[in-house]
PDB file of C-alpha atoms in Angstrom:
ATOM      1  CA  MET A   1     -94.032 -41.390  14.188  1.00  0.00           C
ATOM      2  CA  THR A   2     -92.083 -41.559  10.956  1.00  0.00           C
ATOM      3  CA  TYR A   3     -93.001 -40.147   7.579  1.00  0.00           C
ATOM      4  CA  ARG A   4     -93.950 -43.609   6.281  1.00  0.00           C
ATOM      5  CA  ARG A   5     -96.805 -43.909   8.767  1.00  0.00           C
ATOM      6  CA  ARG A   6     -98.471 -40.603   7.822  1.00  0.00           C
ATOM      7  CA  ARG A   7    -101.614 -40.380   5.737  1.00  0.00           C
ATOM      8  CA  ALA A   8    -101.307 -41.812   2.293  1.00  0.00           C
ATOM      9  CA  ASP A   9    -102.812 -38.684   0.717  1.00  0.00           C
ATOM     10  CA  ALA A  10    -100.224 -36.261   2.201  1.00  0.00           C
ATOM     11  CA  SER A  11     -98.424 -34.158  -0.347  1.00  0.00           C
ATOM     12  CA  ALA A  12     -94.874 -34.936  -1.433  1.00  0.00           C
ATOM     13  CA  HIS A  13     -93.699 -31.706   0.173  1.00  0.00           C
ATOM     14  CA  ASP A  14     -95.118 -32.706   3.562  1.00  0.00           C
ATOM     15  CA  ARG A  15     -93.562 -36.128   3.307  1.00  0.00           C
ATOM     16  CA  ASP A  16     -90.125 -34.660   2.486  1.00  0.00           C
ATOM     17  CA  ARG A  17     -90.400 -32.200   5.365  1.00  0.00           C
ATOM     18  CA  ASP A  18     -91.371 -34.962   7.779  1.00  0.00           C
ATOM     19  CA  ARG A  19     -88.613 -37.224   6.513  1.00  0.00           C
ATOM     20  CA  ASP A  20     -85.989 -34.464   7.000  1.00  0.00           C
ATOM     21  CA  ARG A  21     -87.253 -33.670  10.486  1.00  0.00           C
ATOM     22  CA  ASP A  22     -87.181 -37.330  11.485  1.00  0.00           C
ATOM     23  CA  ARG A  23     -83.661 -37.721  10.110  1.00  0.00           C
ATOM     24  CA  ASP A  24     -82.499 -34.635  12.006  1.00  0.00           C
ATOM     25  CA  ARG A  25     -84.088 -35.938  15.192  1.00  0.00           C
ATOM     26  CA  ASP A  26     -82.381 -39.312  14.706  1.00  0.00           C
ATOM     27  CA  ARG A  27     -79.044 -37.563  14.220  1.00  0.00           C
ATOM     28  CA  GLY A  28     -79.486 -35.634  17.442  1.00  0.00           C
ATOM     29  CA  ARG A  29     -80.335 -32.214  16.000  1.00  0.00           C
ATOM     30  CA  PHE A  30     -82.905 -30.085  17.826  1.00  0.00           C
ATOM     31  CA  ARG A  31     -86.387 -29.609  16.526  1.00  0.00           C
ATOM     32  CA  ALA A  32     -87.983 -26.183  16.336  1.00  0.00           C
ATOM     33  CA  ARG A  33     -89.619 -26.436  19.739  1.00  0.00           C
ATOM     34  CA  ASP A  34     -86.243 -27.312  21.300  1.00  0.00           C
ATOM     35  CA  ARG A  35     -84.655 -24.011  20.251  1.00  0.00           C
ATOM     36  CA  THR A  36     -85.497 -22.462  23.607  1.00  0.00           C
ATOM     37  CA  ARG A  37     -83.359 -25.133  25.245  1.00  0.00           C
ATOM     38  CA  THR A  38     -80.520 -24.147  22.944  1.00  0.00           C
ATOM     39  CA  ARG A  39     -80.812 -20.516  24.020  1.00  0.00           C
ATOM     40  CA  ASP A  40     -80.759 -21.529  27.676  1.00  0.00           C
ATOM     41  CA  ARG A  41     -77.661 -23.623  27.090  1.00  0.00           C
ATOM     42  CA  ALA A  42     -75.923 -20.698  25.373  1.00  0.00           C
ATOM     43  CA  HIS A  43     -76.692 -18.501  28.394  1.00  0.00           C
ATOM     44  CA  ASP A  44     -75.305 -21.175  30.724  1.00  0.00           C
ATOM     45  CA  ARG A  45     -72.154 -21.421  28.593  1.00  0.00           C
ATOM     46  CA  SER A  46     -71.506 -17.663  28.854  1.00  0.00           C
ATOM     47  CA  ARG A  47     -71.848 -17.868  32.651  1.00  0.00           C
ATOM     48  CA  SER A  48     -69.543 -20.859  32.793  1.00  0.00           C
ATOM     49  CA  ARG A  49     -66.977 -19.008  30.645  1.00  0.00           C
ATOM     50  CA  SER A  50     -66.687 -16.246  33.232  1.00  0.00           C
ATOM     51  CA  ARG A  51     -66.262 -18.885  35.950  1.00  0.00           C
ATOM     52  CA  ASP A  52     -63.618 -20.599  33.816  1.00  0.00           C
ATOM     53  CA  ARG A  53     -61.695 -17.336  33.461  1.00  0.00           C
ATOM     54  CA  ALA A  54     -61.646 -16.888  37.226  1.00  0.00           C
ATOM     55  CA  ARG A  55     -60.507 -20.485  37.665  1.00  0.00           C
ATOM     56  CA  SER A  56     -57.751 -20.065  35.086  1.00  0.00           C
ATOM     57  CA  ARG A  57     -56.442 -17.009  36.920  1.00  0.00           C
ATOM     58  CA  SER A  58     -56.234 -19.003  40.138  1.00  0.00           C
ATOM     59  CA  ARG A  59     -54.626 -21.905  38.247  1.00  0.00           C
ATOM     60  CA  THR A  60     -51.987 -19.498  36.905  1.00  0.00           C
ATOM     61  CA  ARG A  61     -51.171 -18.434  40.455  1.00  0.00           C
ATOM     62  CA  ASP A  62     -51.043 -22.081  41.518  1.00  0.00           C
ATOM     63  CA  ARG A  63     -48.732 -22.937  38.616  1.00  0.00           C
ATOM     64  CA  ALA A  64     -46.358 -20.146  39.620  1.00  0.00           C
ATOM     65  CA  ARG A  65     -46.239 -21.576  43.139  1.00  0.00           C
ATOM     66  CA  ASP A  66     -45.812 -25.080  41.711  1.00  0.00           C
ATOM     67  CA  ARG A  67     -42.849 -23.971  39.630  1.00  0.00           C
ATOM     68  CA  GLY A  68     -41.049 -22.918  42.779  1.00  0.00           C
ATOM     69  CA  GLN A  69     -41.920 -26.199  44.457  1.00  0.00           C
ATOM     70  CA  VAL A  70     -40.675 -28.192  41.474  1.00  0.00           C
ATOM     71  CA  ALA A  71     -37.388 -26.288  41.551  1.00  0.00           C
ATOM     72  CA  ILE A  72     -36.906 -27.142  45.224  1.00  0.00           C
ATOM     73  CA  GLU A  73     -37.737 -30.806  44.583  1.00  0.00           C
ATOM     74  CA  TYR A  74     -35.283 -30.858  41.691  1.00  0.00           C
ATOM     75  CA  LEU A  75     -32.567 -29.384  43.887  1.00  0.00           C
ATOM     76  CA  GLY A  76     -33.217 -32.145  46.401  1.00  0.00           C
ATOM     77  CA  PHE A  77     -32.895 -34.778  43.673  1.00  0.00           C
ATOM     78  CA  ILE A  78     -29.614 -33.497  42.192  1.00  0.00           C
ATOM     79  CA  PRO A  79     -27.350 -34.989  44.919  1.00  0.00           C
ATOM     80  CA  VAL A  80     -28.939 -38.416  44.441  1.00  0.00           C
ATOM     81  CA  LEU A  81     -28.469 -38.177  40.690  1.00  0.00           C
ATOM     82  CA  LEU A  82     -24.855 -37.072  41.150  1.00  0.00           C
ATOM     83  CA  ILE A  83     -24.043 -39.981  43.478  1.00  0.00           C
ATOM     84  CA  VAL A  84     -25.593 -42.487  41.058  1.00  0.00           C
ATOM     85  CA  GLY A  85     -23.542 -41.041  38.194  1.00  0.00           C
ATOM     86  CA  LEU A  86     -20.321 -41.104  40.182  1.00  0.00           C
ATOM     87  CA  ALA A  87     -21.030 -44.674  41.298  1.00  0.00           C
ATOM     88  CA  GLY A  88     -21.237 -45.611  37.609  1.00  0.00           C
ATOM     89  CA  PHE A  89     -17.815 -44.070  37.016  1.00  0.00           C
ATOM     90  CA  GLN A  90     -16.466 -45.898  40.066  1.00  0.00           C
ATOM     91  CA  ILE A  91     -17.730 -49.242  38.724  1.00  0.00           C
ATOM     92  CA  GLY A  92     -15.993 -48.462  35.446  1.00  0.00           C
ATOM     93  CA  ALA A  93     -12.751 -47.785  37.338  1.00  0.00           C
ATOM     94  CA  VAL A  94     -13.052 -51.151  39.130  1.00  0.00           C
ATOM     95  CA  ALA A  95     -13.521 -52.978  35.822  1.00  0.00           C
ATOM     96  CA  TYR A  96     -10.578 -51.107  34.267  1.00  0.00           C
ATOM     97  CA  ALA A  97      -8.275 -51.926  37.205  1.00  0.00           C
ATOM     98  CA  ALA A  98      -9.264 -55.612  37.078  1.00  0.00           C
ATOM     99  CA  GLU A  99      -8.576 -55.731  33.351  1.00  0.00           C
ATOM    100  CA  GLN A 100      -5.172 -54.075  33.822  1.00  0.00           C
ATOM    101  CA  ALA A 101      -4.267 -56.535  36.616  1.00  0.00           C
ATOM    102  CA  GLY A 102      -5.180 -59.478  34.378  1.00  0.00           C
ATOM    103  CA  THR A 103      -3.075 -58.093  31.517  1.00  0.00           C
ATOM    104  CA  ALA A 104      -0.107 -57.536  33.835  1.00  0.00           C
ATOM    105  CA  ALA A 105      -0.384 -61.053  35.299  1.00  0.00           C
ATOM    106  CA  ARG A 106      -0.456 -62.672  31.850  1.00  0.00           C
ATOM    107  CA  ALA A 107       2.497 -60.597  30.612  1.00  0.00           C
ATOM    108  CA  GLY A 108       4.486 -61.359  33.791  1.00  0.00           C
ATOM    109  CA  ALA A 109       3.731 -65.101  33.550  1.00  0.00           C
ATOM    110  CA  ARG A 110       4.788 -65.160  29.897  1.00  0.00           C
ATOM    111  CA  ALA A 111       8.073 -63.416  30.759  1.00  0.00           C
ATOM    112  CA  ALA A 112       8.703 -65.689  33.779  1.00  0.00           C
ATOM    113  CA  SER A 113       8.102 -68.821  31.669  1.00  0.00           C
ATOM    114  CA  LEU A 114      10.827 -67.587  29.283  1.00  0.00           C
ATOM    115  CA  ARG A 115      13.166 -66.900  32.261  1.00  0.00           C
ATOM    116  CA  GLN A 116      12.937 -63.110  31.800  1.00  0.00           C
ATOM    117  CA  SER A 117      12.124 -60.387  34.359  1.00  0.00           C
ATOM    118  CA  TYR A 118       8.461 -60.821  35.264  1.00  0.00           C
ATOM    119  CA  ALA A 119       8.419 -57.542  37.271  1.00  0.00           C
ATOM    120  CA  GLN A 120       9.486 -55.486  34.239  1.00  0.00           C
ATOM    121  CA  ALA A 121       6.952 -57.272  32.004  1.00  0.00           C
ATOM    122  CA  CYS A 122       4.171 -56.564  34.533  1.00  0.00           C
ATOM    123  CA  ALA A 123       5.086 -52.862  34.746  1.00  0.00           C
ATOM    124  CA  ASP A 124       5.258 -52.514  30.939  1.00  0.00           C
ATOM    125  CA  ALA A 125       1.863 -54.169  30.429  1.00  0.00           C
ATOM    126  CA  VAL A 126      -0.233 -51.623  32.345  1.00  0.00           C
ATOM    127  CA  SER A 127      -1.294 -48.183  31.142  1.00  0.00           C
ATOM    128  CA  GLY A 128       0.346 -45.018  32.423  1.00  0.00           C
ATOM    129  CA  GLY A 129      -0.802 -43.718  35.775  1.00  0.00           C
ATOM    130  CA  ILE A 130      -1.452 -47.170  37.229  1.00  0.00           C
ATOM    131  CA  THR A 131       1.044 -48.839  39.537  1.00  0.00           C
ATOM    132  CA  VAL A 132       1.264 -52.613  39.654  1.00  0.00           C
ATOM    133  CA  SER A 133       3.029 -54.992  41.982  1.00  0.00           C
ATOM    134  CA  CYS A 134       3.732 -58.557  40.868  1.00  0.00           C
ATOM    135  CA  SER A 135       4.840 -61.673  42.690  1.00  0.00           C
ATOM    136  CA  SER A 136       5.940 -64.981  41.208  1.00  0.00           C
ATOM    137  CA  ALA A 137       5.646 -68.565  42.401  1.00  0.00           C
ATOM    138  CA  GLU A 138       7.505 -71.179  40.404  1.00  0.00           C
ATOM    139  CA  GLY A 139       6.491 -74.829  40.436  1.00  0.00           C
ATOM    140  CA  ALA A 140       8.108 -77.893  38.890  1.00  0.00           C
ATOM    141  CA  ASP A 141       6.861 -77.265  35.349  1.00  0.00           C
ATOM    142  CA  ALA A 142       4.753 -74.009  35.588  1.00  0.00           C
ATOM    143  CA  VAL A 143       5.057 -70.477  36.881  1.00  0.00           C
ATOM    144  CA  THR A 144       2.251 -68.430  38.450  1.00  0.00           C
ATOM    145  CA  VAL A 145       2.421 -64.634  38.537  1.00  0.00           C
ATOM    146  CA  THR A 146       0.010 -62.604  40.669  1.00  0.00           C
ATOM    147  CA  ALA A 147      -0.500 -58.915  39.805  1.00  0.00           C
ATOM    148  CA  THR A 148      -2.079 -56.398  42.156  1.00  0.00           C
ATOM    149  CA  VAL A 149      -3.356 -53.016  40.909  1.00  0.00           C
ATOM    150  CA  HIS A 150      -4.824 -50.294  43.141  1.00  0.00           C
ATOM    151  CA  ILE A 151      -8.346 -49.327  42.024  1.00  0.00           C
ATOM    152  CA  PRO A 152      -8.455 -45.592  41.204  1.00  0.00           C
ATOM    153  CA  ARG A 153     -10.522 -43.638  43.727  1.00  0.00           C
ATOM    154  CA  ILE A 154     -13.315 -41.571  42.244  1.00  0.00           C
ATOM    155  CA  VAL A 155     -15.783 -41.549  45.132  1.00  0.00           C
ATOM    156  CA  TRP A 156     -14.821 -44.463  47.344  1.00  0.00           C
ATOM    157  CA  ASP A 157     -11.525 -46.229  47.997  1.00  0.00           C
ATOM    158  CA  LEU A 158     -12.265 -49.833  47.067  1.00  0.00           C
ATOM    159  CA  GLY A 159      -8.793 -51.274  47.598  1.00  0.00           C
ATOM    160  CA  ASN A 160      -6.943 -53.449  45.109  1.00  0.00           C
ATOM    161  CA  ALA A 161      -7.733 -55.688  42.160  1.00  0.00           C
ATOM    162  CA  THR A 162      -5.704 -58.914  42.090  1.00  0.00           C
ATOM    163  CA  LYS A 163      -5.397 -61.358  39.173  1.00  0.00           C
ATOM    164  CA  SER A 164      -3.215 -64.435  38.651  1.00  0.00           C
ATOM    165  CA  ALA A 165      -1.952 -66.152  35.514  1.00  0.00           C
ATOM    166  CA  THR A 166      -0.153 -69.500  35.138  1.00  0.00           C
ATOM    167  CA  MET A 167       2.085 -70.472  32.192  1.00  0.00           C
ATOM    168  CA  PRO A 168       4.138 -73.593  31.586  1.00  0.00           C
ATOM    169  CA  LEU A 169       7.901 -73.184  31.900  1.00  0.00           C
ATOM    170  CA  ASP A 170       9.732 -73.109  28.601  1.00  0.00           C
ATOM    171  CA  HIS A 171      12.616 -75.586  28.934  1.00  0.00           C
TER     172      HIS A 171
END
């Protein structure tokens, strides 16, 4: 029952008190007779706090055990991570060798089309530390040079990278 439904002759003080109580009830606050429930809840909270402390001690022990387990799992994962990283480097080495073979083939074909030494041009075109072998095939009006570069071994030996380039003969 709200304060509006009370007797019309109630005093202003009573109406204000009733209005405040109804508003507090609507907002979820406890009325005076519910205070005993509040005390019971406070007692339950203190009991649950002691249970929580005991649980937190056992959780601390569990976390210490978990830390050791996580370290072992991490050690098991490191070799996989290392192989993946090295495979990335190996793929980079394959791409680098293919690029060097293409550069050597183009340089050798350019030199052969000008009737110069294609083998020297192939060797000069690659970076230091990489060996290249070139072969030439001359046609009626074009020359084709094939360059072969050994792929550097980081983890696996993947063989050779071979590229060809064709240039018209310069008459």
